[in-house]
Short mmCIF file of C-alpha atoms in Angstrom, two decimals:
data_model
loop_
_atom_site.label_atom_id
_atom_site.label_comp_id
_atom_site.label_asym_id
_atom_site.label_seq_id
_atom_site.Cartn_x
_atom_site.Cartn_y
_atom_site.Cartn_z
CA MET A 114 -51.14 35.87 -79.55
CA MET A 115 -47.45 34.68 -80.66
CA ARG A 116 -46.50 38.32 -80.71
CA TYR A 117 -47.77 39.12 -77.10
CA LEU A 118 -46.01 35.92 -75.91
CA LYS A 119 -42.97 37.22 -77.90
CA HIS A 120 -43.05 40.58 -75.71
CA ILE A 121 -43.03 38.62 -72.27
CA ILE A 122 -40.60 36.05 -73.11
CA LEU A 123 -37.81 38.11 -74.46
CA PRO A 124 -37.32 40.55 -71.55
CA LEU A 125 -37.60 37.63 -69.03
CA ILE A 126 -34.62 36.25 -71.17
CA CYS A 127 -33.01 39.23 -70.84
CA LEU A 128 -33.50 39.65 -66.91
CA ILE A 129 -31.99 35.97 -66.80
CA PHE A 130 -28.67 36.92 -68.47
CA LEU A 131 -28.37 39.96 -66.97
CA LYS A 132 -28.61 38.55 -63.65
CA LEU A 133 -26.00 35.78 -64.69
CA SER A 134 -23.44 38.15 -65.83
CA ALA A 135 -23.65 40.22 -62.71
CA GLN A 136 -22.21 37.27 -60.63
CA GLU A 137 -19.09 36.00 -61.91
CA VAL A 138 -15.61 35.30 -60.37
CA SER A 139 -12.53 36.28 -62.09
CA VAL A 140 -8.67 35.50 -61.48
CA VAL A 141 -5.79 37.34 -62.56
CA LEU A 142 -1.99 36.28 -62.73
CA LYS A 143 -0.03 39.34 -62.57
CA ASP A 144 3.41 37.36 -64.17
CA ARG A 145 3.02 34.26 -65.98
CA GLN A 146 6.69 33.70 -66.08
CA ILE A 147 8.84 34.42 -63.11
CA LYS A 148 12.88 33.02 -62.30
CA ILE A 149 13.15 30.96 -59.17
CA GLY A 150 12.54 32.71 -55.96
CA GLU A 151 11.03 35.37 -57.62
CA GLN A 152 7.49 36.69 -56.30
CA THR A 153 4.10 37.43 -58.47
CA THR A 154 0.60 37.95 -57.36
CA ILE A 155 -2.50 36.45 -57.92
CA GLU A 156 -5.87 38.54 -57.99
CA LEU A 157 -9.25 37.20 -57.28
CA SER A 158 -12.15 39.16 -57.75
CA LEU A 159 -16.28 38.53 -57.63
CA ARG A 160 -18.69 40.42 -58.93
CA SER A 161 -22.16 40.10 -57.64
CA THR A 162 -25.29 42.32 -56.64
CA ALA A 163 -25.57 43.61 -53.44
CA ASP A 164 -28.60 41.71 -52.13
CA GLY A 165 -27.00 40.35 -48.90
CA GLN A 166 -25.98 36.85 -49.99
CA MET A 167 -23.20 35.42 -47.81
CA VAL A 168 -19.89 35.48 -49.62
CA GLN A 169 -17.13 32.75 -49.39
CA PHE A 170 -13.67 33.27 -50.62
CA PRO A 171 -11.52 30.49 -51.10
CA LYS A 172 -10.12 28.65 -48.50
CA LEU A 173 -6.06 29.12 -48.84
CA MET A 174 -3.47 27.43 -47.01
CA ASP A 175 0.32 27.55 -47.24
CA THR A 176 0.32 26.36 -50.70
CA ILE A 177 -1.76 26.22 -54.03
CA SER A 178 -0.07 23.41 -55.21
CA ALA A 179 3.14 21.43 -54.15
CA GLN A 180 5.57 23.76 -56.64
CA ILE A 181 3.66 27.10 -55.72
CA GLU A 182 4.06 28.64 -52.27
CA ILE A 183 1.91 31.45 -50.77
CA LEU A 184 3.53 33.95 -49.12
CA GLU A 185 0.88 36.56 -47.91
CA VAL A 186 -2.87 37.00 -48.39
CA SER A 187 -4.10 40.13 -48.54
CA GLU A 188 -7.56 41.43 -46.58
CA ILE A 189 -10.67 41.40 -48.88
CA ASP A 190 -11.49 44.86 -50.40
CA THR A 191 -14.88 45.85 -51.46
CA ALA A 192 -15.85 48.01 -54.01
CA TYR A 193 -18.90 48.98 -56.39
CA ASP A 194 -19.24 48.87 -59.81
CA GLU A 195 -18.92 52.60 -61.04
CA LYS A 196 -21.77 52.27 -63.63
CA ASP A 197 -24.16 50.18 -61.52
CA ILE A 198 -24.05 51.03 -57.74
CA SER A 199 -25.73 47.82 -57.12
CA ILE A 200 -22.89 45.76 -58.34
CA ARG A 201 -20.48 45.05 -55.57
CA ILE A 202 -16.76 43.95 -56.49
CA LEU A 203 -14.72 41.59 -53.80
CA SER A 204 -11.08 41.34 -54.38
CA GLN A 205 -8.13 39.82 -52.65
CA THR A 206 -4.52 39.67 -53.62
CA ILE A 207 -2.21 36.44 -53.00
CA THR A 208 1.44 36.91 -52.99
CA ILE A 209 3.25 33.52 -54.57
CA THR A 210 6.56 32.16 -55.30
CA SER A 211 8.07 28.81 -56.47
CA TRP A 212 11.46 27.34 -55.86
CA ASP A 213 11.04 24.73 -58.72
CA SER A 214 11.47 25.11 -62.42
CA GLY A 215 8.95 24.04 -64.93
CA PHE A 216 5.12 24.60 -66.10
CA HIS A 217 2.86 24.72 -62.74
CA PRO A 218 -0.65 24.68 -63.22
CA ILE A 219 -2.74 26.98 -60.92
CA PRO A 220 -6.00 24.89 -60.22
CA PRO A 221 -9.41 26.85 -60.11
CA PHE A 222 -10.62 28.87 -56.95
CA ILE A 223 -13.77 28.12 -55.67
CA PHE A 224 -16.12 30.60 -54.18
CA PHE A 225 -19.62 30.39 -52.85
CA LEU A 226 -22.53 32.82 -53.01
CA GLY A 227 -25.41 31.74 -51.09
CA ASP A 228 -25.80 28.19 -51.90
CA GLU A 229 -23.96 29.08 -55.45
CA ARG A 230 -20.97 27.35 -56.54
CA LEU A 231 -18.50 29.60 -58.57
CA GLU A 232 -15.10 28.53 -59.92
CA THR A 233 -12.31 30.52 -61.75
CA LYS A 234 -10.54 29.19 -64.75
CA PRO A 235 -7.53 27.29 -64.37
CA ASP A 236 -3.91 28.80 -65.25
CA LEU A 237 -0.49 27.67 -65.92
CA LEU A 238 2.70 29.73 -64.50
CA GLU A 239 6.14 29.10 -65.50
CA VAL A 240 9.29 29.00 -63.39
CA THR A 241 12.85 29.36 -65.27
CA THR A 242 16.23 29.12 -63.73
CA VAL A 243 18.92 31.46 -63.67
CA SER A 244 20.75 31.52 -67.00
CA ILE A 245 24.63 30.97 -66.39
CA GLU A 246 27.16 32.35 -68.86
CA ALA A 247 29.64 29.21 -69.55
CA GLU A 248 32.32 31.48 -70.76
CA SER A 249 32.36 33.78 -67.78
CA ASP A 250 34.92 32.97 -65.24
CA ILE A 251 33.75 32.17 -61.54
CA LYS A 252 33.76 34.83 -59.48
CA ASP A 253 35.50 35.04 -56.65
CA ILE A 254 33.69 35.67 -53.05
CA LYS A 255 32.95 39.07 -52.00
CA LYS A 256 34.19 40.45 -49.02
CA ILE A 257 32.45 41.24 -45.98
CA MET A 258 30.48 44.46 -45.64
CA GLU A 259 31.63 46.59 -42.58
CA VAL A 260 28.75 47.50 -40.67
CA PRO A 261 29.38 51.23 -39.14
CA PHE A 262 30.04 50.89 -35.45
CA SER A 263 28.29 53.70 -33.75
CA LEU A 264 28.31 54.99 -30.07
CA TRP A 265 25.15 53.14 -29.24
CA ASP A 266 26.37 49.74 -30.40
CA TRP A 267 30.00 50.32 -28.03
CA ILE A 268 27.59 50.85 -24.85
CA LEU A 269 25.30 47.92 -25.81
CA VAL A 270 28.92 45.92 -25.86
CA HIS A 271 30.19 47.44 -22.97
CA LYS A 272 27.27 47.95 -21.18
CA TYR A 273 28.48 46.81 -17.64
CA TRP A 274 31.48 49.09 -17.64
CA PHE A 275 29.46 51.81 -18.83
CA MET A 276 26.52 51.59 -16.09
CA THR A 277 29.46 51.23 -13.48
CA GLY A 278 31.51 54.15 -14.68
CA LEU A 279 28.07 55.97 -14.82
CA ALA A 280 27.19 55.15 -11.23
CA LEU A 281 31.05 56.70 -9.87
CA ILE A 282 30.16 59.85 -11.83
CA VAL A 283 26.88 60.17 -10.35
CA LEU A 284 27.98 59.08 -6.91
CA THR A 285 31.07 61.27 -6.94
CA ILE A 286 28.79 64.15 -8.12
CA ILE A 287 26.54 63.59 -5.08
CA ALA A 288 29.59 63.72 -3.10
CA ILE A 289 30.76 66.86 -4.17
CA ILE A 290 27.57 68.49 -3.51
CA LEU A 291 26.95 67.08 0.00
CA ILE A 292 30.70 67.86 1.30
CA LYS A 293 30.01 71.69 -0.07
CA LYS A 294 26.54 71.40 1.42
CA PHE A 295 28.44 70.38 4.69
CA LYS A 296 30.87 73.29 4.39
CA ARG A 297 28.33 76.09 3.72
CA SER A 298 26.41 74.93 7.06
CA LYS A 299 29.20 74.52 9.36
CA PRO A 300 29.66 77.05 11.26
CA ASP A 301 33.01 79.13 10.77
CA GLU A 302 35.38 78.18 13.95
CA GLU A 303 35.65 81.51 16.04
CA VAL A 304 38.71 83.03 16.50
CA VAL A 305 39.93 83.54 20.09
CA VAL A 306 41.48 87.11 20.28
CA PRO A 307 43.26 87.60 23.24
CA LYS A 308 41.52 90.10 25.15
CA GLU A 309 43.93 93.25 25.87
CA GLU A 310 43.83 94.65 29.62
CA ALA A 311 41.66 96.99 30.70
CA ASP A 312 44.56 99.67 31.40
CA VAL A 313 45.74 98.99 27.70
CA VAL A 314 42.44 99.59 26.38
CA ALA A 315 42.08 103.01 28.23
CA ILE A 316 45.75 104.39 27.51
CA LYS A 317 44.68 103.78 23.61
CA GLN A 318 41.47 105.43 24.27
CA LEU A 319 43.07 108.47 26.15
CA LYS A 320 45.77 108.54 23.38
CA ALA A 321 43.13 108.90 20.41
CA LEU A 322 41.11 111.33 22.82
CA GLU A 323 44.34 113.37 22.77
CA ALA A 324 45.15 113.46 19.59
CA ALA A 325 41.39 114.48 18.58
CA GLU A 326 41.94 117.58 20.42
CA LEU A 327 38.30 118.17 20.73
CA TRP A 328 38.47 120.89 23.41
CA GLN A 329 40.96 123.09 21.41
CA LYS A 330 38.54 122.98 18.64
CA GLY A 331 36.14 124.13 21.28
CA ASN A 332 34.20 120.90 21.93
CA ILE A 333 34.66 121.07 25.39
CA ASN A 334 31.28 119.08 26.05
CA LYS A 335 32.56 116.14 23.85
CA TYR A 336 35.65 116.25 25.28
CA TYR A 337 34.56 115.71 28.53
CA THR A 338 31.80 113.32 27.81
CA GLU A 339 34.55 111.35 25.86
CA LEU A 340 36.92 111.31 29.14
CA SER A 341 34.35 110.09 31.34
CA HIS A 342 33.09 107.42 29.27
CA ILE A 343 36.98 106.18 28.87
CA LEU A 344 37.04 106.38 32.92
CA ARG A 345 34.13 104.59 33.52
CA GLU A 346 34.70 101.93 31.49
CA TYR A 347 38.33 101.33 32.33
CA LEU A 348 36.73 100.78 36.22
CA GLU A 349 33.80 98.19 34.60
CA ASN A 350 37.10 96.36 32.96
CA ARG A 351 39.37 96.77 35.80
CA PHE A 352 37.15 96.23 38.83
CA MET A 353 34.09 94.87 37.37
CA LEU A 354 32.12 97.85 38.45
CA SER A 355 28.81 98.59 36.58
CA ALA A 356 30.19 102.05 36.52
CA LEU A 357 28.71 103.43 33.58
CA GLU A 358 24.94 103.28 34.96
CA LYS A 359 26.30 104.72 38.56
CA THR A 360 26.88 108.37 39.47
CA THR A 361 29.70 110.06 40.94
CA ASP A 362 28.94 109.63 44.29
CA GLU A 363 27.95 106.00 43.91
CA ILE A 364 31.25 105.36 42.12
CA GLU A 365 33.18 107.02 44.66
CA MET A 366 31.43 105.05 47.61
CA LEU A 367 32.48 101.59 45.46
CA LEU A 368 35.74 102.43 45.20
CA LYS A 369 36.40 102.51 49.13
CA TYR A 370 35.86 98.78 48.99
CA HIS A 371 38.89 98.45 46.11
CA LYS A 372 42.47 98.40 47.95
CA GLU A 373 44.27 99.06 44.78
CA VAL A 374 42.61 102.66 44.64
CA GLU A 375 44.55 104.89 47.35
CA ALA A 376 42.61 107.58 48.89
CA LYS A 377 44.77 110.29 47.22
CA HIS A 378 43.59 108.88 44.03
CA ARG A 379 40.06 108.17 44.43
CA GLU A 380 39.51 111.69 45.80
CA GLN A 381 41.18 112.91 42.28
CA PHE A 382 38.84 110.85 40.45
CA THR A 383 36.06 111.98 42.25
CA GLU A 384 36.92 115.58 41.37
CA LEU A 385 37.88 114.92 37.95
CA MET A 386 33.93 113.33 37.59
CA GLN A 387 32.46 116.34 39.12
CA LEU A 388 34.50 118.76 36.75
CA CYS A 389 33.20 115.99 33.58
CA ASP A 390 29.60 116.42 35.17
CA MET A 391 29.63 120.28 35.42
CA ALA A 392 31.20 120.36 31.76
CA LYS A 393 28.51 118.11 30.68
CA PHE A 394 25.47 119.25 32.18
CA ALA A 395 26.29 122.47 33.88
CA LYS A 396 27.44 124.11 30.86
CA GLN A 397 30.47 125.47 32.81
CA GLU A 398 33.43 125.83 30.45
CA PRO A 399 36.58 124.83 32.05
CA LEU A 400 40.01 126.32 31.99
CA ALA A 401 42.58 124.96 29.48
CA SER A 402 44.83 124.38 32.36
CA GLU A 403 41.89 122.32 33.63
CA ASN A 404 41.34 120.64 30.36
CA GLU A 405 45.06 119.72 30.02
CA TYR A 406 45.26 118.54 34.10
CA ALA A 407 41.92 116.35 33.41
CA LEU A 408 43.88 114.14 30.93
CA GLU A 409 47.14 114.15 32.65
CA PHE A 410 45.42 113.15 35.45
CA ALA A 411 43.24 110.24 33.65
CA TYR A 412 46.71 108.76 32.56
CA LYS A 413 48.02 108.60 35.84
CA PHE A 414 45.00 107.04 37.28
CA VAL A 415 45.09 104.34 34.71
CA ASP A 416 48.86 103.80 35.43
CA ASN A 417 48.43 104.05 39.25
CA THR A 418 45.25 101.60 39.20
CA LYS A 419 46.30 98.95 36.85
CA MET A 420 46.71 95.37 37.51
CA VAL A 421 50.40 94.64 38.15
CA VAL A 422 52.79 91.80 37.48
CA GLU A 423 52.63 90.77 40.92
CA GLU A 424 48.71 90.39 40.98
CA LYS A 425 48.69 88.64 37.64
CA SER A 426 51.35 85.96 38.75
CA GLU A 427 49.13 85.28 41.86
CA ILE A 428 46.09 84.85 40.00
CA ARG A 429 48.07 82.37 37.73
CA ASP A 430 49.19 80.82 40.63
CA GLN A 431 45.82 80.13 42.18
CA LYS A 432 44.86 78.89 38.73
CA SER A 433 47.93 76.35 38.80
CA GLU A 434 46.79 75.38 42.18
CA ILE A 435 42.99 74.58 41.24
CA GLU A 436 43.94 72.74 37.77
CA LEU A 437 46.48 70.47 40.14
CA VAL A 438 44.02 69.68 42.87
CA GLU A 439 41.33 69.04 40.17
CA ASN A 440 43.85 66.98 38.28
CA ASN A 441 44.38 65.14 41.16
CA ALA A 442 40.58 64.24 42.04
CA GLY A 443 40.21 63.12 38.27
CA LEU A 444 37.95 65.96 37.66
CA GLY A 445 40.48 67.23 34.56
CA HIS A 446 41.63 70.68 34.42
CA LEU A 447 39.39 73.94 33.22
CA SER A 448 40.08 75.86 30.22
CA SER A 449 41.85 79.10 30.41
CA GLU A 450 38.45 80.70 29.43
CA ALA A 451 36.85 79.13 32.11
CA LEU A 452 38.75 80.13 34.91
CA ALA A 453 38.71 83.87 33.72
CA LYS A 454 35.16 83.72 33.61
CA GLU A 455 35.22 82.28 37.31
CA ASP A 456 37.57 85.26 38.39
CA ARG A 457 35.27 87.82 36.49
CA GLN A 458 32.06 86.04 38.49
CA SER A 459 34.11 86.28 41.84
CA ALA A 460 35.03 89.90 40.88
CA SER A 461 31.24 90.58 39.99
CA GLU A 462 29.93 89.06 43.35
CA LYS A 463 32.29 91.50 45.02
CA ALA A 464 31.27 94.32 43.21
CA ASN A 465 27.60 93.27 43.98
CA GLN A 466 28.36 93.19 47.60
CA ALA A 467 29.59 96.47 47.30
CA ASN A 468 26.67 97.87 45.65
CA GLY A 469 24.69 96.51 48.27
CA GLN A 470 26.62 98.25 50.95
CA VAL A 471 26.52 101.63 49.41
CA ILE A 472 22.75 101.45 48.88
CA LYS A 473 22.69 100.37 52.51
CA GLU A 474 24.74 103.23 53.70
CA ALA A 475 22.68 105.65 51.32
CA GLU A 476 19.13 104.46 52.84
CA ASP A 477 20.73 104.61 56.63
CA LYS A 478 21.68 108.68 55.80
CA GLU A 479 18.18 109.11 54.42
CA ASP A 480 16.43 107.50 57.77
CA LYS A 481 18.65 109.68 59.79
CA LYS A 482 17.67 112.90 57.80
CA ILE A 483 14.01 111.49 58.52
#
């Protein structure tokens, strides 16, 4: 009977001691001796079975005792025993220091595991003073260390001046861009070139035609085409006639209404235009003497019908009178360009009236024929 009890009681006792050994707390002081102001650590740990019981670590304040100060408390770390995974190890590190020399006791730390209270063993911390060599001389105060002064430090010190200068630079750049853009978008001022007189232009064109020697090279058709165009353009610029669009007969009728062109000059001009038309359209080849005569007459016609100085002075006098009247009336004076435009419009109106009369006469002739 005793033998059977022995087999039952012994295992129970072993289980009880195993359970007790599985729940234990410990405290490890890293350095038992430190100098004043130095730091050291205390590591708290709790071994227990991972059975879901609530664990409470010691509640720590700013100090452990009157002489020991707590600097930092880490989070609770959880680990498991390598040999027995059912054993849980909780640990926490406390960083401490002391400013009083001597031996300072570290009281027990109290843990709670469920309803069970667990305490660590007390410990002792020795704090020593800094050793002073009696024979050594008193050292002088060290020089102040110079901190490197960077560009960023300069900007921070002079930030108001820096921001003002930066703003001025930005505004200057914007102003330059706007000025360039304005100049680029501004249309170039139109240069007013004085218009040459109709006779001057015609003489230059006739000289260029003579220098080209077209009929001497066999270009009869081109020679008379150019000559006809020069004279027609001269009539447009001189008398405001749309001669480039009119036939030779229509031009002859229009010239009758211009007193500046004498009858003999008008007849000679008509003969020259007819010669040009025959050379251009009828493919008739004029004689060399006729070619020379045509150019010679063109020079004479332009010279005989050009605007003389008296006519120009009369026009200027008329313009002066108009300006004087308008100034007295408070209307200001017209520009020279406006006056020239007015002269051209009046001449154009005269030409249109002449064209109307020519067309009317042509219609009357057709009615008589019918």
